[in-house]
Coordinates of C-alpha atoms and ligand atoms in Angstrom, one line a residue:
M1124 CA 35.5 31.2 -34.3
A1125 CA 36.6 30.6 -37.7
S1126 CA 40.4 31.2 -38.1
F1127 CA 41.6 33.9 -40.4
T1128 CA 45.0 35.3 -41.4
L1129 CA 46.2 38.8 -42.0
H1130 CA 49.1 39.9 -44.1
G1131 CA 51.4 43.0 -43.1
I1132 CA 55.0 44.0 -42.9
P1133 CA 57.5 42.0 -40.8
V1134 CA 59.3 44.5 -38.5
S1135 CA 60.7 42.4 -35.4
R1136 CA 61.4 38.6 -35.7
G1137 CA 60.1 35.6 -33.8
I1138 CA 57.0 34.3 -32.8
A1139 CA 54.4 35.6 -30.5
I1140 CA 51.5 33.6 -29.1
G1141 CA 48.9 35.3 -27.2
R1142 CA 45.4 37.1 -26.7
A1143 CA 44.7 40.3 -28.3
H1144 CA 44.6 43.5 -26.4
R1145 CA 43.2 46.2 -28.6
L1146 CA 44.6 49.7 -27.4
A1147 CA 42.7 52.6 -28.4
P1148 CA 44.9 55.8 -28.8
A1149 CA 43.8 57.6 -25.7
A1150 CA 44.8 54.4 -23.8
L1151 CA 48.2 55.0 -24.9
D1152 CA 48.6 58.3 -23.3
V1153 CA 48.4 56.9 -19.9
K1154 CA 50.9 54.1 -18.3
H1155 CA 49.6 50.7 -18.7
Y1156 CA 50.9 47.8 -17.0
L1157 CA 49.7 44.8 -15.2
V1158 CA 49.4 44.7 -11.4
P1159 CA 50.5 41.4 -9.7
E1160 CA 47.7 39.3 -8.0
E1161 CA 48.7 40.5 -4.4
H1162 CA 48.4 44.2 -5.7
V1163 CA 45.2 44.2 -7.2
E1164 CA 43.0 45.0 -4.0
A1165 CA 45.5 48.1 -3.3
E1166 CA 45.0 49.0 -6.9
V1167 CA 41.3 48.9 -6.6
V1168 CA 41.6 51.3 -3.6
R1169 CA 43.9 53.6 -5.4
L1170 CA 41.3 54.1 -8.0
Q1171 CA 38.5 54.7 -5.3
T1172 CA 40.4 57.1 -3.4
A1173 CA 40.9 59.0 -6.7
L1174 CA 37.2 58.9 -7.3
A1175 CA 36.5 60.0 -3.5
T1176 CA 38.9 62.8 -3.9
V1177 CA 37.2 64.2 -7.4
H1178 CA 33.9 63.7 -5.6
R1179 CA 35.0 66.3 -2.7
E1180 CA 36.8 68.6 -5.4
L1181 CA 32.9 68.7 -7.1
Q1182 CA 31.3 69.2 -3.6
T1183 CA 33.8 72.2 -2.8
L1184 CA 33.3 73.7 -6.0
W1185 CA 29.4 73.6 -6.0
N1186 CA 29.8 75.3 -2.2
E1187 CA 32.3 77.9 -3.4
L1188 CA 30.0 78.9 -6.2
P1189 CA 29.5 82.8 -6.2
K1190 CA 25.9 83.6 -5.4
D1191 CA 25.4 85.2 -8.9
A1192 CA 26.8 82.2 -10.8
P1193 CA 24.8 81.4 -13.7
T1194 CA 22.4 78.6 -12.9
E1195 CA 23.8 76.3 -15.8
L1196 CA 27.2 76.2 -14.1
G1197 CA 25.5 74.6 -11.0
A1198 CA 23.7 72.1 -13.3
F1199 CA 27.3 71.5 -14.9
I1200 CA 28.8 70.4 -11.8
D1201 CA 25.8 68.2 -11.0
V1202 CA 26.0 66.5 -14.3
H1203 CA 29.7 65.8 -13.4
A1204 CA 28.8 64.5 -9.8
L1205 CA 26.2 62.1 -11.3
I1206 CA 28.5 60.8 -13.9
L1207 CA 31.2 59.8 -11.3
S1208 CA 28.6 58.1 -8.9
D1209 CA 27.1 56.3 -12.0
P1210 CA 28.3 52.5 -11.7
M1211 CA 29.9 52.9 -15.4
I1212 CA 32.5 55.0 -13.8
S1213 CA 32.5 54.1 -10.0
E1214 CA 32.6 50.4 -10.5
A1215 CA 33.0 49.0 -14.0
P1216 CA 36.7 50.2 -14.0
L1217 CA 37.3 48.4 -10.8
D1218 CA 36.1 45.2 -12.3
I1219 CA 38.5 45.5 -15.0
I1220 CA 41.3 46.1 -12.4
R1221 CA 40.1 43.1 -10.7
S1222 CA 39.5 40.9 -14.0
R1223 CA 42.3 42.1 -16.4
H1224 CA 44.9 43.1 -13.7
Y1225 CA 45.4 46.6 -15.4
N1226 CA 46.7 49.7 -13.7
A1227 CA 43.8 52.1 -12.6
E1228 CA 44.7 54.4 -14.9
W1229 CA 44.7 52.1 -18.0
A1230 CA 41.3 50.5 -16.7
L1231 CA 39.6 53.7 -16.3
V1232 CA 40.8 54.9 -19.8
T1233 CA 39.5 51.5 -21.3
Q1234 CA 36.2 51.8 -19.8
I1235 CA 35.9 55.5 -21.2
E1236 CA 36.8 54.0 -24.7
E1237 CA 34.0 51.6 -24.6
L1238 CA 31.7 54.2 -23.3
S1239 CA 32.4 56.7 -25.8
A1240 CA 32.2 54.4 -28.6
Q1241 CA 28.8 53.4 -27.1
F1242 CA 27.8 57.3 -27.3
D1243 CA 29.0 57.6 -30.7
E1244 CA 26.2 55.3 -31.6
I1245 CA 23.5 57.6 -30.1
E1246 CA 21.2 59.1 -32.7
D1247 CA 20.2 62.2 -30.5
P1248 CA 22.8 64.9 -30.9
Y1249 CA 22.3 66.4 -27.3
L1250 CA 22.7 62.8 -25.8
R1251 CA 25.8 62.0 -28.0
E1252 CA 27.6 65.3 -27.1
R1253 CA 27.5 64.2 -23.2
K1254 CA 30.4 61.8 -24.3
V1255 CA 32.5 65.1 -23.6
D1256 CA 31.3 65.4 -19.9
I1257 CA 32.5 61.6 -19.3
Q1258 CA 35.7 62.6 -20.7
Q1259 CA 36.1 65.5 -18.3
V1260 CA 35.2 63.6 -15.4
A1261 CA 37.7 60.9 -16.4
E1262 CA 40.5 63.7 -17.0
R1263 CA 40.0 64.9 -13.3
V1264 CA 40.2 61.5 -11.9
L1265 CA 43.3 60.7 -14.1
K1266 CA 44.8 63.8 -13.1
V1267 CA 44.5 62.6 -9.4
L1268 CA 45.7 59.6 -10.1
M1269 CA 48.7 60.6 -11.7
G1270 CA 49.4 62.5 -8.8
S1271 CA 49.1 59.8 -6.4
E1272 CA 51.7 57.1 -5.7
P1273 CA 51.5 54.4 -8.4
L1274 CA 52.6 50.8 -6.9
P1275 CA 55.7 49.9 -8.9
A1276 CA 55.3 48.1 -12.4
P1277 CA 56.2 44.9 -12.2
Q1278 CA 59.3 43.9 -14.0
T1279 CA 58.4 40.4 -14.9
Q1280 CA 55.1 38.9 -15.5
P1281 CA 53.8 36.5 -12.8
D1282 CA 54.7 33.1 -14.6
D1283 CA 51.8 31.4 -12.8
D1284 CA 49.1 33.3 -14.7
E1285 CA 49.3 32.2 -18.6
F1286 CA 46.7 34.4 -19.5
M1287 CA 48.5 37.9 -18.2
A1288 CA 51.8 36.9 -19.3
Q1289 CA 50.5 36.5 -23.2
M1290 CA 49.2 39.8 -24.3
V1291 CA 49.5 40.9 -28.0
V1292 CA 49.0 44.8 -28.4
V1293 CA 46.5 45.4 -31.4
A1294 CA 46.1 49.0 -32.3
H1295 CA 45.6 51.5 -35.1
D1296 CA 49.0 53.1 -34.8
I1297 CA 51.6 53.4 -32.0
S1298 CA 54.2 56.3 -31.9
P1299 CA 57.7 55.6 -31.1
A1300 CA 57.3 57.4 -28.0
D1301 CA 54.2 55.4 -26.9
M1302 CA 56.3 52.2 -27.8
L1303 CA 59.1 53.1 -25.7
K1304 CA 56.1 52.9 -22.7
F1305 CA 56.0 49.0 -23.5
R1306 CA 59.7 48.4 -21.9
D1307 CA 58.2 46.9 -19.1
R1308 CA 57.4 43.9 -20.9
S1309 CA 53.8 43.5 -20.1
F1310 CA 53.3 42.5 -24.1
I1311 CA 54.8 40.0 -26.0
G1312 CA 54.0 41.3 -29.6
F1313 CA 52.6 44.3 -31.7
V1314 CA 50.3 44.4 -34.5
T1315 CA 49.4 47.7 -36.2
D1316 CA 47.3 48.6 -39.0
V1317 CA 49.7 51.2 -40.5
G1318 CA 53.6 51.6 -40.4
G1319 CA 56.6 50.9 -42.5
Q1320 CA 59.3 48.3 -42.0
N1321 CA 61.9 51.3 -41.2
S1322 CA 59.2 53.6 -39.4
H1323 CA 60.7 54.6 -35.8
T1324 CA 57.9 52.5 -34.4
A1325 CA 59.1 49.5 -36.0
I1326 CA 62.6 50.3 -35.0
V1327 CA 61.6 50.5 -31.5
A1328 CA 59.8 47.3 -31.8
R1329 CA 63.0 45.7 -32.6
S1330 CA 65.0 47.4 -30.2
L1331 CA 62.6 45.6 -27.6
D1332 CA 63.0 42.5 -29.4
I1333 CA 59.5 41.6 -29.4
P1334 CA 57.7 40.1 -32.4
A1335 CA 55.8 42.5 -34.5
A1336 CA 53.8 43.1 -37.6
V1337 CA 53.1 46.5 -39.0
G1338 CA 50.8 47.7 -42.2
V1339 CA 48.4 45.0 -41.3
S1340 CA 45.5 46.6 -42.8
Q1341 CA 42.0 46.7 -40.8
A1342 CA 43.5 44.4 -37.9
S1343 CA 42.4 46.7 -35.2
T1344 CA 38.9 46.5 -36.7
L1345 CA 39.0 42.6 -37.5
I1346 CA 40.9 41.2 -34.4
E1347 CA 38.5 41.2 -31.2
Q1348 CA 39.5 41.7 -27.7
D1349 CA 40.8 38.3 -26.3
D1350 CA 40.9 36.7 -29.6
W1351 CA 43.9 34.4 -29.6
V1352 CA 46.7 35.7 -32.1
I1353 CA 49.7 34.2 -33.3
I1354 CA 52.2 37.0 -34.8
D1355 CA 55.0 35.6 -37.2
G1356 CA 57.3 38.5 -36.9
D1357 CA 59.5 36.8 -39.7
A1358 CA 57.0 36.8 -42.4
G1359 CA 54.7 39.9 -41.3
V1360 CA 51.8 37.3 -40.8
V1361 CA 49.2 37.5 -38.0
I1362 CA 46.6 34.3 -37.7
V1363 CA 43.7 34.9 -35.8
S1364 CA 41.7 31.9 -33.8
P1365 CA 44.2 29.5 -35.0
S1366 CA 43.4 25.8 -35.1
A1367 CA 44.9 23.4 -32.4
L1368 CA 47.2 22.0 -35.2
V1369 CA 48.3 25.4 -36.2
L1370 CA 49.0 26.5 -32.8
E1371 CA 51.1 23.4 -32.1
Q1372 CA 53.3 24.0 -35.3
Y1373 CA 53.9 27.6 -34.0
R1374 CA 55.0 26.6 -30.4
E1375 CA 57.5 24.3 -32.0
R1376 CA 59.1 26.7 -33.8
Q1377 CA 59.0 29.1 -31.1
L1378 CA 61.1 26.3 -28.9
A1379 CA 63.2 25.9 -32.0
A1380 CA 64.1 29.7 -32.0
Q1381 CA 64.6 29.8 -28.1
R1382 CA 67.1 26.8 -28.8
A1383 CA 69.0 28.9 -31.3
R1384 CA 69.2 32.0 -29.2
K1385 CA 70.6 29.9 -26.4
K1386 CA 73.4 28.5 -28.5
L1387 CA 73.9 32.1 -29.9
S1388 CA 74.6 33.5 -26.2
K1389 CA 77.7 31.4 -26.3
L1390 CA 79.3 33.9 -28.6
K1391 CA 79.1 37.0 -26.2
K1392 CA 82.5 36.9 -25.8
T1393 CA 84.1 35.7 -29.0
P1394 CA 85.9 38.7 -30.8
A1395 CA 84.0 39.6 -34.2
V1396 CA 86.9 38.3 -36.8
T1397 CA 86.1 36.6 -40.2
K1398 CA 87.9 33.5 -41.1
D1399 CA 90.8 35.1 -42.7
G1400 CA 91.3 37.2 -39.8
T1401 CA 89.6 40.5 -40.5
P1402 CA 88.5 42.3 -37.2
I1403 CA 84.9 43.8 -37.4
T1404 CA 83.8 46.0 -34.7
L1405 CA 80.2 45.6 -33.8
L1406 CA 78.2 48.5 -31.9
A1407 CA 74.8 48.8 -30.3
N1408 CA 71.9 51.2 -31.4
I1409 CA 70.3 52.6 -28.0
E1410 CA 67.3 54.7 -27.4
L1411 CA 67.8 55.2 -23.5
P1412 CA 70.8 54.6 -21.2
D1413 CA 69.0 51.7 -19.8
D1414 CA 69.7 49.9 -23.2
C1415 CA 73.3 50.0 -22.4
G1416 CA 72.4 46.9 -20.2
P1417 CA 71.4 44.6 -23.2
A1418 CA 74.2 46.2 -25.4
L1419 CA 76.7 44.9 -23.0
E1420 CA 75.0 41.8 -22.5
A1421 CA 75.4 41.1 -26.2
G1422 CA 78.9 42.0 -26.5
A1423 CA 78.7 45.2 -28.1
V1424 CA 82.2 47.1 -27.6
G1425 CA 80.5 50.4 -27.7
V1426 CA 77.4 52.4 -28.6
G1427 CA 77.4 53.5 -32.3
L1428 CA 74.1 55.3 -32.2
F1429 CA 72.2 56.8 -29.0
R1430 CA 69.1 58.2 -30.3
S1431 CA 69.1 61.4 -28.0
E1432 CA 65.6 62.4 -29.6
F1433 CA 63.7 59.7 -27.3
L1434 CA 64.6 61.9 -24.3
F1435 CA 62.6 64.8 -26.0
M1436 CA 59.9 62.8 -27.5
G1437 CA 56.3 64.1 -26.2
R1438 CA 58.0 66.8 -24.1
A1439 CA 57.3 69.7 -26.0
S1440 CA 56.3 71.8 -23.2
D1441 CA 58.9 70.5 -20.6
M1442 CA 62.1 70.0 -22.6
P1443 CA 64.9 68.0 -20.7
S1444 CA 67.1 70.5 -19.2
E1445 CA 70.8 70.5 -20.1
D1446 CA 71.4 69.2 -16.4
E1447 CA 68.6 66.3 -16.8
Q1448 CA 70.3 65.5 -20.4
F1449 CA 73.8 65.4 -19.1
E1450 CA 72.8 62.9 -16.3
Q1451 CA 71.1 60.8 -18.9
Y1452 CA 74.4 60.8 -21.2
R1453 CA 76.6 60.3 -18.4
R1454 CA 74.6 57.3 -17.0
A1455 CA 74.9 55.9 -20.6
V1456 CA 78.8 56.7 -20.8
V1457 CA 79.2 55.3 -17.0
A1458 CA 77.4 52.0 -17.9
M1459 CA 79.6 51.5 -20.9
K1460 CA 82.6 51.3 -18.8
G1461 CA 85.1 53.2 -21.0
R1462 CA 83.7 51.8 -24.2
P1463 CA 82.8 54.6 -26.7
V1464 CA 79.3 56.1 -26.8
T1465 CA 78.2 57.8 -30.0
I1466 CA 75.6 60.3 -28.8
R1467 CA 73.5 61.7 -32.1
T1468 CA 72.3 65.4 -31.4
L1469 CA 68.7 65.5 -31.8
D1470 CA 66.9 64.1 -34.8
I1471 CA 63.3 65.3 -34.1
G1472 CA 60.5 65.8 -36.6
A1473 CA 59.1 63.7 -39.4
D1474 CA 57.6 60.4 -37.5
K1475 CA 59.4 61.6 -34.0
P1476 CA 57.5 65.1 -33.5
L1477 CA 58.2 66.9 -30.4
D1478 CA 54.7 67.6 -30.0
P1479 CA 52.6 64.9 -31.7
T1480 CA 49.6 67.2 -31.5
E1481 CA 51.4 70.3 -33.4
H1482 CA 50.4 71.1 -36.9
T1483 CA 52.9 69.4 -39.3
A1484 CA 54.7 70.3 -42.6
L1485 CA 53.1 69.1 -45.6
N1486 CA 56.1 66.8 -45.9
P1487 CA 57.7 66.4 -42.8
A1488 CA 60.2 64.0 -43.6
L1489 CA 61.4 66.7 -45.9
G1490 CA 61.0 69.8 -43.3
L1491 CA 62.7 71.0 -40.3
R1492 CA 64.3 67.9 -39.2
A1493 CA 67.2 66.7 -37.3
I1494 CA 70.1 69.4 -37.9
R1495 CA 68.0 71.8 -39.6
Y1496 CA 65.8 72.1 -36.6
C1497 CA 68.7 72.3 -34.1
L1498 CA 70.2 75.1 -36.3
S1499 CA 66.9 76.8 -36.0
E1500 CA 66.9 76.7 -32.1
P1501 CA 70.7 77.2 -31.2
Q1502 CA 69.7 77.7 -27.2
I1503 CA 68.3 74.0 -27.6
F1504 CA 71.3 72.8 -29.5
L1505 CA 73.9 74.6 -27.7
A1506 CA 72.3 73.0 -24.4
Q1507 CA 72.4 69.7 -25.6
L1508 CA 76.0 69.9 -26.7
R1509 CA 77.1 71.3 -23.5
A1510 CA 75.3 68.6 -21.9
I1511 CA 77.1 65.6 -24.0
L1512 CA 80.3 67.5 -23.6
R1513 CA 80.1 67.4 -19.9
A1514 CA 79.4 63.8 -19.9
S1515 CA 82.6 63.4 -22.2
A1516 CA 84.5 63.8 -18.9
F1517 CA 83.2 60.4 -17.6
G1518 CA 84.2 58.1 -20.5
K1519 CA 84.7 58.2 -24.4
V1520 CA 82.0 60.1 -26.1
R1521 CA 81.7 61.0 -29.7
I1522 CA 79.1 63.4 -31.4
L1523 CA 77.2 62.5 -34.1
I1524 CA 75.2 64.9 -36.6
P1525 CA 72.3 63.6 -38.5
M1526 CA 70.8 65.0 -41.8
L1527 CA 73.7 67.1 -42.9
A1528 CA 73.6 67.8 -46.6
H1529 CA 75.2 71.6 -46.9
A1530 CA 78.5 72.6 -46.3
H1531 CA 77.3 75.6 -44.2
E1532 CA 75.6 73.0 -41.9
I1533 CA 78.6 71.4 -41.5
D1534 CA 80.6 74.4 -40.7
Q1535 CA 77.7 75.9 -38.4
S1536 CA 77.5 72.5 -36.4
L1537 CA 81.1 72.4 -35.9
A1538 CA 80.8 76.4 -34.9
M1539 CA 78.3 75.5 -32.4
I1540 CA 80.3 72.6 -30.6
E1541 CA 83.2 75.0 -30.4
L1542 CA 80.7 77.8 -28.9
A1543 CA 79.7 75.0 -26.4
K1544 CA 83.3 73.9 -25.4
A1545 CA 84.1 77.7 -24.9
E1546 CA 81.3 78.2 -22.6
L1547 CA 82.2 75.0 -20.5
R1548 CA 85.7 76.4 -20.3
E1549 CA 84.4 79.7 -19.1
A1550 CA 82.3 78.2 -16.4
N1551 CA 85.3 75.7 -15.4
V1552 CA 83.7 72.8 -16.3
K1553 CA 85.4 69.6 -17.3
Y1554 CA 84.9 68.1 -21.0
D1555 CA 87.2 66.2 -23.2
P1556 CA 88.9 68.4 -25.6
N1557 CA 89.3 65.6 -28.3
V1558 CA 85.7 64.6 -28.5
E1559 CA 85.5 63.1 -31.9
V1560 CA 82.5 64.6 -34.4
G1561 CA 80.9 62.4 -37.2
A1562 CA 78.2 63.0 -39.5
M1563 CA 75.4 60.7 -40.6
I1564 CA 75.4 60.2 -44.2
E1565 CA 71.7 59.8 -44.8
I1566 CA 70.8 62.3 -47.6
P1567 CA 71.8 61.1 -51.2
A1568 CA 73.2 64.8 -51.6
A1569 CA 75.8 63.9 -48.6
A1570 CA 76.9 60.3 -50.0
L1571 CA 77.4 62.4 -53.7
A1572 CA 79.6 65.2 -51.9
L1573 CA 81.9 63.3 -49.5
P1574 CA 85.2 65.3 -49.9
M1575 CA 83.0 68.0 -48.2
F1576 CA 82.5 65.7 -45.2
V1577 CA 85.9 63.7 -44.8
K1578 CA 87.7 66.9 -44.7
K1579 CA 86.1 68.3 -41.6
M1580 CA 84.8 65.1 -39.8
H1581 CA 86.3 62.6 -37.5
F1582 CA 83.9 59.6 -38.7
L1583 CA 81.1 59.0 -40.9
S1584 CA 78.0 56.5 -40.0
I1585 CA 75.6 55.8 -42.7
G1586 CA 71.8 56.0 -41.9
T1587 CA 70.4 53.8 -44.5
N1588 CA 66.9 53.9 -43.2
D1589 CA 66.9 57.5 -44.1
L1590 CA 69.1 57.0 -47.4
I1591 CA 66.8 54.6 -48.5
Q1592 CA 63.7 56.8 -47.9
Y1593 CA 65.4 59.9 -49.7
T1594 CA 67.2 58.1 -52.6
L1595 CA 63.9 56.2 -53.8
A1596 CA 61.5 58.7 -52.4
I1597 CA 59.9 56.2 -50.3
D1598 CA 58.3 57.5 -47.1
R1599 CA 59.5 55.1 -44.6
V1600 CA 56.4 55.3 -42.6
D1601 CA 53.8 54.8 -45.3
Y1602 CA 52.6 51.3 -45.8
E1603 CA 51.2 51.8 -49.0
V1604 CA 54.7 52.4 -50.7
A1605 CA 56.5 49.9 -48.1
H1606 CA 57.2 47.4 -51.1
L1607 CA 59.0 49.7 -52.9
Y1608 CA 61.6 50.5 -50.1
N1609 CA 64.3 48.3 -51.2
P1610 CA 67.9 48.3 -49.5
L1611 CA 69.1 46.3 -52.9
H1612 CA 68.4 48.8 -55.1
P1613 CA 71.4 49.5 -57.4
A1614 CA 71.3 53.3 -56.5
V1615 CA 71.3 52.6 -52.9
L1616 CA 73.9 50.0 -53.1
Q1617 CA 76.2 52.5 -55.1
L1618 CA 75.8 55.4 -52.5
I1619 CA 76.6 52.9 -49.7
S1620 CA 79.8 51.7 -51.4
M1621 CA 81.0 55.1 -52.4
T1622 CA 80.6 56.4 -49.0
I1623 CA 82.7 53.6 -47.6
A1624 CA 85.4 53.6 -50.3
A1625 CA 85.7 57.4 -49.5
G1626 CA 86.2 56.9 -45.9
Q1627 CA 88.7 54.3 -46.5
K1628 CA 90.5 56.4 -48.9
A1629 CA 90.7 59.4 -46.1
G1630 CA 91.4 57.0 -43.6
I1631 CA 88.4 57.8 -41.3
D1632 CA 85.9 55.2 -40.0
V1633 CA 82.8 54.4 -41.7
A1634 CA 79.9 52.9 -39.8
V1635 CA 76.5 51.8 -40.9
C1636 CA 74.0 52.3 -38.2
G1637 CA 70.6 52.0 -40.0
E1638 CA 68.6 48.7 -40.1
M1639 CA 70.8 47.2 -42.6
A1640 CA 73.9 46.7 -40.3
G1641 CA 71.5 44.5 -38.3
D1642 CA 70.3 42.4 -41.1
V1643 CA 72.3 39.3 -41.2
K1644 CA 71.3 38.6 -45.0
L1645 CA 73.1 41.7 -45.8
T1646 CA 76.1 41.1 -43.4
R1647 CA 78.3 39.6 -46.2
L1648 CA 77.3 42.3 -48.9
L1649 CA 78.1 44.9 -46.5
L1650 CA 81.6 43.2 -45.4
G1651 CA 82.1 42.9 -49.1
M1652 CA 82.0 46.6 -49.6
G1653 CA 84.4 47.3 -47.0
L1654 CA 82.4 47.7 -44.0
R1655 CA 84.1 47.4 -40.8
E1656 CA 81.8 49.1 -38.3
F1657 CA 78.3 47.8 -37.7
S1658 CA 75.9 49.2 -35.2
M1659 CA 72.5 47.7 -34.2
H1660 CA 70.0 46.8 -31.8
P1661 CA 71.6 44.5 -29.2
A1662 CA 69.0 42.0 -30.1
Q1663 CA 70.7 41.3 -33.5
L1664 CA 74.3 41.6 -32.3
L1665 CA 75.0 37.9 -31.8
S1666 CA 73.4 36.6 -35.1
V1667 CA 75.4 39.0 -37.2
K1668 CA 78.6 38.1 -35.0
Q1669 CA 78.0 34.5 -36.2
E1670 CA 77.6 35.6 -39.6
I1671 CA 81.0 37.2 -39.5
L1672 CA 82.7 34.4 -37.4
N1673 CA 81.5 32.3 -40.7
S1674 CA 82.6 34.7 -43.5
D1675 CA 85.7 34.8 -45.8
M1676 CA 86.7 37.8 -47.2
S1677 CA 88.6 36.4 -50.2
A1678 CA 85.3 34.9 -51.2
I1679 CA 82.9 37.7 -50.5
G1680 CA 85.2 40.2 -52.4
P1681 CA 84.7 39.2 -56.1
Q1682 CA 81.2 38.4 -55.6
T1683 CA 80.3 41.6 -54.1
R1684 CA 81.9 43.5 -57.0
K1685 CA 79.6 41.7 -59.5
I1686 CA 76.6 42.9 -57.4
L1687 CA 77.9 46.5 -57.3
R1688 CA 78.5 46.2 -61.2
S1689 CA 74.7 45.1 -61.9
M1690 CA 71.7 47.2 -62.8
D1691 CA 69.3 44.1 -62.5
P1692 CA 67.5 43.4 -59.5
D1693 CA 67.0 39.9 -60.3
V1694 CA 70.8 39.6 -60.6
I1695 CA 71.3 41.4 -57.5
A1696 CA 68.6 39.5 -55.6
D1697 CA 70.3 36.3 -56.5
A1698 CA 73.7 37.1 -55.9
V1699 CA 73.1 38.4 -52.5
Q1700 CA 71.6 35.3 -51.6
A1701 CA 74.2 33.3 -53.4
L1702 CA 76.7 35.4 -50.8
Q1703 CA 75.2 33.5 -48.1
T1704 CA 76.2 30.1 -49.4
L1705 CA 80.0 30.9 -49.9
Ligands
LIG2798 C1 69.0 56.0 -40.1 O1 68.3 56.9 -41.1 O2 69.4 54.9 -41.1 C2 69.2 56.1 -39.0 C3 69.9 55.4 -38.2 O3 68.5 56.8 -38.4 P1 66.8 57.1 -37.9 O4 66.4 55.7 -38.0 O5 66.9 57.3 -36.3 O6 66.4 58.1 -38.7
LIG2799 MG1 68.1 59.0 -39.9

């Protein structure tokens, strides 16, 4: 097959070389992992058992039909039983488990997707509609499967099976919540048709430290199942069916990157101090408590942003209880062994919906998101605050409030925290009475009204992802305007610099926890603006530390001031590049 190249937006660095695995949206709703060779037959039996159980269920339904039941009902059950016995359902998914090593649920959904596509082509509308019956049968089987004990997902892929260890996901879109399901590392790269540089899907891809390109228009239609694919995550380029020569070049780059990483790992215990002796705090961004391991591994001195909404996403009808949340926050706090853990309160909404099927507002990014949602759902907010406060009895916890813009939102948030504390005191539950509370500065209005914040908050954390989105009116998820999403826009730089300066003046800590903090090309610029606290994905931490170790504040300062005085994008871009050579 002829080679071709697709262009998208680079979101997670590195090079991935593997076979394409196209994932249809439905396939994302079930667990998907690769079953090790020795468990394949057991997985086949698991699916066979589920099929047999559904057979029995249908038989019982048929036997228990009331005498006066309409005849269509019996016929309906017959059709489902026939579908279930058809080799398309009773055998093809078993072959998928055997040949591709998919787990049972994934194999079934893959087969159903293929069948559905075939049904869509049928001219006869009656027959075309039978697709629904197939889906209903599959749902029954899935329900049984989900109730049956799955074999544990392997943590690492079998080394001896090169094909299995090299799968690249190709999908139209992947939600941030679905992205989290890829944590078992079954996949080595991601390509999606849509998405932006700082969409939450891209952020999770970065946190998984797996090469990814989004906004690769038409990728999911042009790339075929099992095509060889190279993802150049630094350039956002996807090469399909590469020639042997190109493949060789990329393999060499991959090896060079591996060597560089190995070298970086030696910096883990080195304190982050600039050449002239300025100490810098490097913190980790996490989505779930399990990320604390990689955070410590990378030498983070604390968690600067725990995106707590990942505990809630996709659980609209089964929200995590106060106790469940407490357990998760406590796990993170204990894992960090006394280092501070900054837990951001629920930032649900926009591209992180609680219920992805629910009708969303016309402009969700401007809607009932984050603190606005929490203040409109006081019981949910209070339960979360109590859970966070309870975790503060186990180590240093800080509370971070997202999307604040109004004075009354600050006051109401603080009042809710006091209320949560009072409830805990009443119940004789321990918490740290000195828990610090901080505000995310991520709406331009907040950056322009900083006295409102510094007076009442213990610390500030600049959310550059949203600050850029709202300053430039660029939807961070929309790939059609992604080229306009520019962290170096003078307006953005002014707002960041003003926030850092206001914090310094008031004597309170200011961090950057947006993606800018983990971008080594911007490290010196942020240092020059006076930033002393950076929070980023663990995978980025050592590169940023290396940049800090090589930086000299006396050289960076004057150049940064020049950048901040300029309104010319070319001058700014050149000067930022020049900063790196100082
Ligand atoms: C930000 O907006 O920069 C941020 C850190 O929060 P999130 O990306 O989760 O919106
Ligand atoms: Mg944000």
